[in-house]
Amino acid sequence: MSLGTKVANQLPYLRRYARALTGSQTAGDSFVRATLEAALADNALRELIGEGRPQLYHAFNRVWSTAYVDTVDRSSGLLGQHEAAAQERLAAMTPANRQALLLTTLEDFSIHDAAYIMERTPDEVEGLVQDAVAEIDRESATSVLIIEDEPLISMQLEDLVRSLGHDVCGMAATRSQALEIVSREKPGLVLADIQLADGSSGLDAVEDILQMGSVPVIFITAYPERLLTGDRPEPTYLVTKPFQEQTVRTAISQALFFGSSRPLD
């Protein structure tokens, strides 16, 4: 595969990242263009960006970190459902926190790859991500609907949600209970199991809820194979039981940050 083809395959993702990082499609595209121009003028950099996706983002970081002024463009806004929901939170974050969060969530890089891209240590990146998540938690308090038929797990999730500063608007063990709660309340987030107490499906409950309005959903289930079939749209946020509390905390922060469970375009 030629260098041009390798880079072209990654450009849509790099543009998405650059747009979210800068807060402007115009500014983001300018930095992507500057990265490619720098690679054309530097043989070593040109070879680097052909080695893989982390190397391309590393080259972008070199350009961005030397030229970026932290002025998120609010006038043009971020395009799309996710970006619009995240714009204010991104703008409020320090650039390094914003970058670490986007690399490890939006772009799904490992901590080690993000550290390479940012030219920092893995521990530094871990700290930046934790700081970013803490900022989100402070600014994103909402009401949460828990759909779970195991009482102990339901109580564990309730304690976890409240420890993050959120409220619990209801706890349902069946599809019908979930719909009854949603008819009275308007949750800002749904945590849902798949297999419920009366044999009903958390999948069906979530589909019913989403017909009433858009809300982020995190599935927490011992049966991930029922979701990851490739036969239907798959969830963005899926936590497998038995779960680590930190995994759920991170998923909640990400879902509230982007304001939707719809996959990114």
XYZ file of C-alpha atoms in Angstrom:
265
model
C 0.000 0.000 0.000
C 1.384 3.398 -0.981
C 2.100 6.114 1.566
C -0.643 8.257 0.033
C -3.207 5.505 0.425
C -2.159 4.769 4.020
C -2.484 8.415 5.025
C -5.702 8.959 3.066
C -7.365 6.081 4.929
C -6.657 7.796 8.251
C -7.453 11.379 7.248
C -11.193 11.291 8.091
C -10.328 10.251 11.659
C -7.518 12.766 11.996
C -9.841 15.537 10.749
C -12.495 14.469 13.266
C -9.947 14.599 16.072
C -8.487 17.927 14.942
C -11.952 19.458 14.696
C -12.893 18.316 18.208
C -9.531 19.392 19.613
C -9.625 22.923 18.201
C -13.394 23.460 18.329
C -13.553 24.441 14.672
C -13.682 22.508 11.426
C -11.734 25.277 9.706
C -8.996 25.400 12.331
C -8.812 21.622 12.578
C -8.465 21.187 8.835
C -5.770 23.877 8.782
C -3.690 21.918 11.278
C -4.175 18.692 9.315
C -3.092 20.483 6.157
C -0.069 21.952 7.937
C 0.901 18.459 9.133
C 0.811 17.076 5.606
C 2.752 20.051 4.260
C 5.381 19.567 6.963
C 5.673 15.892 5.979
C 6.192 16.816 2.337
C 9.080 19.070 3.336
C 10.709 16.599 5.745
C 11.680 13.095 4.565
C 11.941 11.733 8.113
C 8.493 13.031 9.016
C 7.080 11.671 5.762
C 8.419 8.218 6.572
C 7.074 8.498 10.117
C 3.457 9.147 9.146
C 3.513 6.072 6.930
C 4.350 3.779 9.834
C 0.888 3.790 11.380
C -1.951 5.718 12.927
C -0.174 6.665 16.195
C 2.744 8.039 14.167
C 0.420 10.183 12.044
C -1.203 11.645 15.164
C 2.256 12.133 16.684
C 3.242 14.214 13.652
C 0.016 16.193 13.964
C 0.764 16.829 17.639
C 4.140 18.313 16.773
C 2.469 20.872 14.533
C -0.488 21.558 16.830
C 1.529 21.913 20.042
C 3.899 24.471 18.538
C 1.258 26.648 16.886
C -2.055 26.234 18.697
C -3.472 29.118 20.693
C -6.184 28.005 23.095
C -9.092 29.911 21.616
C -11.881 27.500 20.767
C -13.980 28.915 17.958
C -17.504 29.145 19.350
C -18.927 31.100 16.436
C -18.631 28.324 13.886
C -19.268 25.606 16.460
C -18.533 21.909 16.230
C -20.563 20.103 13.624
C -22.743 17.118 14.405
C -24.766 15.853 17.355
C -21.819 14.688 19.436
C -19.643 17.719 18.796
C -22.437 20.172 19.535
C -23.128 18.473 22.861
C -19.425 18.432 23.776
C -18.463 21.932 22.617
C -18.850 23.827 25.877
C -17.110 21.153 27.927
C -14.212 21.013 25.474
C -13.847 24.769 25.488
C -13.675 24.838 29.281
C -10.913 22.233 29.497
C -7.217 22.941 29.415
C -5.706 21.914 26.054
C -3.701 19.001 27.489
C -6.710 17.538 29.322
C -8.811 17.951 26.192
C -6.195 16.229 24.065
C -5.687 13.281 26.426
C -9.432 12.718 26.748
C -10.091 12.833 23.014
C -7.189 10.533 22.159
C -8.314 7.870 24.623
C -12.080 8.145 24.051
C -12.981 9.619 20.682
C -9.942 8.074 18.952
C -9.715 4.968 21.178
C -5.934 5.015 21.591
C -4.351 3.166 24.488
C -2.729 5.198 27.251
C 0.691 4.200 25.910
C -0.155 5.288 22.348
C -1.603 8.558 23.646
C 1.596 9.118 25.651
C 3.668 8.609 22.508
C 1.447 10.968 20.517
C 1.570 13.682 23.182
C 5.262 13.129 24.003
C 4.440 12.518 27.662
C 4.744 9.585 30.037
C 1.844 7.138 30.440
C 1.440 8.281 34.057
C 1.130 11.905 32.917
C -1.529 10.964 30.375
C -3.429 8.925 32.979
C -3.431 12.003 35.215
C -4.631 14.265 32.406
C -7.486 11.889 31.564
C -8.493 11.674 35.225
C -8.468 15.472 35.452
C -10.632 15.709 32.332
C -13.094 13.134 33.665
C -13.273 15.012 36.966
C -14.076 18.230 35.085
C -16.860 16.462 33.210
C -18.278 14.931 36.379
C -18.402 18.341 38.037
C -20.205 19.941 35.110
C -22.496 17.133 33.940
C -24.739 16.283 36.891
C -27.898 14.605 35.653
C -30.617 12.121 36.609
C -29.994 8.449 35.887
C -32.391 5.579 35.245
C -31.020 2.172 36.295
C -32.579 -0.859 34.579
C -31.253 -3.884 36.476
C -32.993 -6.909 38.000
C -30.268 -7.943 40.467
C -30.896 -5.939 43.681
C -27.268 -5.971 44.864
C -25.956 -4.793 41.502
C -28.700 -2.190 41.302
C -27.713 -0.821 44.716
C -24.032 -0.858 43.758
C -24.787 1.169 40.642
C -26.962 3.558 42.629
C -24.128 4.228 45.090
C -21.659 4.689 42.235
C -23.944 7.109 40.369
C -24.593 9.194 43.482
C -20.866 9.259 44.321
C -20.309 10.990 40.957
C -22.787 13.720 41.909
C -25.722 12.443 39.853
C -29.275 11.742 40.981
C -31.166 8.474 40.431
C -34.622 9.137 39.034
C -35.665 5.507 39.169
C -34.650 1.838 39.408
C -36.456 -0.696 37.237
C -36.252 -4.493 37.175
C -38.482 -4.953 34.112
C -39.242 -3.306 30.781
C -42.674 -2.146 31.949
C -41.242 -0.595 35.129
C -38.659 1.269 33.058
C -41.330 2.707 30.768
C -43.471 3.686 33.754
C -40.548 5.648 35.231
C -39.750 7.348 31.916
C -43.389 8.397 31.565
C -42.955 10.431 34.772
C -39.266 11.360 34.680
C -36.832 12.494 32.015
C -33.535 10.729 32.671
C -30.346 12.229 31.326
C -28.655 8.827 31.245
C -29.753 5.185 31.219
C -27.771 2.256 32.637
C -29.364 -0.940 31.327
C -28.968 -4.676 31.753
C -30.211 -6.926 28.932
C -31.870 -9.848 30.706
C -34.540 -8.594 33.123
C -36.535 -10.129 35.954
C -39.741 -11.134 34.141
C -37.968 -12.385 31.015
C -38.328 -9.027 29.305
C -35.433 -7.429 27.485
C -33.444 -4.372 28.424
C -32.796 -3.950 24.699
C -36.512 -3.564 24.055
C -36.864 -1.214 27.015
C -34.087 1.007 25.679
C -35.590 1.010 22.185
C -38.906 2.142 23.680
C -37.173 4.889 25.661
C -35.225 6.150 22.646
C -38.467 6.476 20.689
C -39.509 9.063 23.279
C -36.313 11.093 22.946
C -32.544 10.978 22.672
C -30.647 9.950 25.796
C -27.217 8.352 26.322
C -27.365 4.643 27.168
C -24.741 2.403 28.745
C -25.400 -1.340 28.643
C -23.993 -3.247 31.615
C -24.453 -6.935 30.931
C -23.099 -10.442 31.320
C -24.288 -11.176 27.781
C -22.315 -8.858 25.457
C -22.660 -11.368 22.612
C -26.350 -10.427 22.381
C -25.342 -6.892 21.437
C -22.187 -7.476 19.404
C -23.798 -9.437 16.586
C -23.170 -7.158 13.631
C -26.850 -7.558 12.691
C -28.045 -4.286 14.188
C -26.538 -0.961 15.297
C -24.250 -1.777 18.196
C -23.982 0.325 21.355
C -21.151 2.770 21.809
C -20.989 2.090 25.558
C -20.928 -1.528 26.686
C -19.613 -2.719 30.063
C -19.294 -6.445 30.716
C -20.236 -8.023 34.037
C -18.596 -8.570 36.426
C -17.508 -4.958 36.068
C -14.888 -2.738 37.632
C -16.403 0.419 39.115
C -13.770 2.567 37.393
C -14.883 1.171 34.022
C -18.458 2.231 34.714
C -17.320 5.656 35.965
C -15.342 6.253 32.775
C -18.221 5.096 30.563
C -20.616 7.454 32.372
C -18.247 10.389 31.909
C -17.768 9.649 28.212
C -21.485 9.174 27.542
C -22.368 12.458 29.282
C -19.484 14.277 27.601
C -20.752 13.448 24.112
C -24.410 13.666 25.147
C -25.449 10.680 23.066
C -24.992 6.940 22.684
C -25.097 7.207 18.907
C -21.803 6.104 17.324
C -19.610 8.920 16.057
C -19.733 9.543 12.307
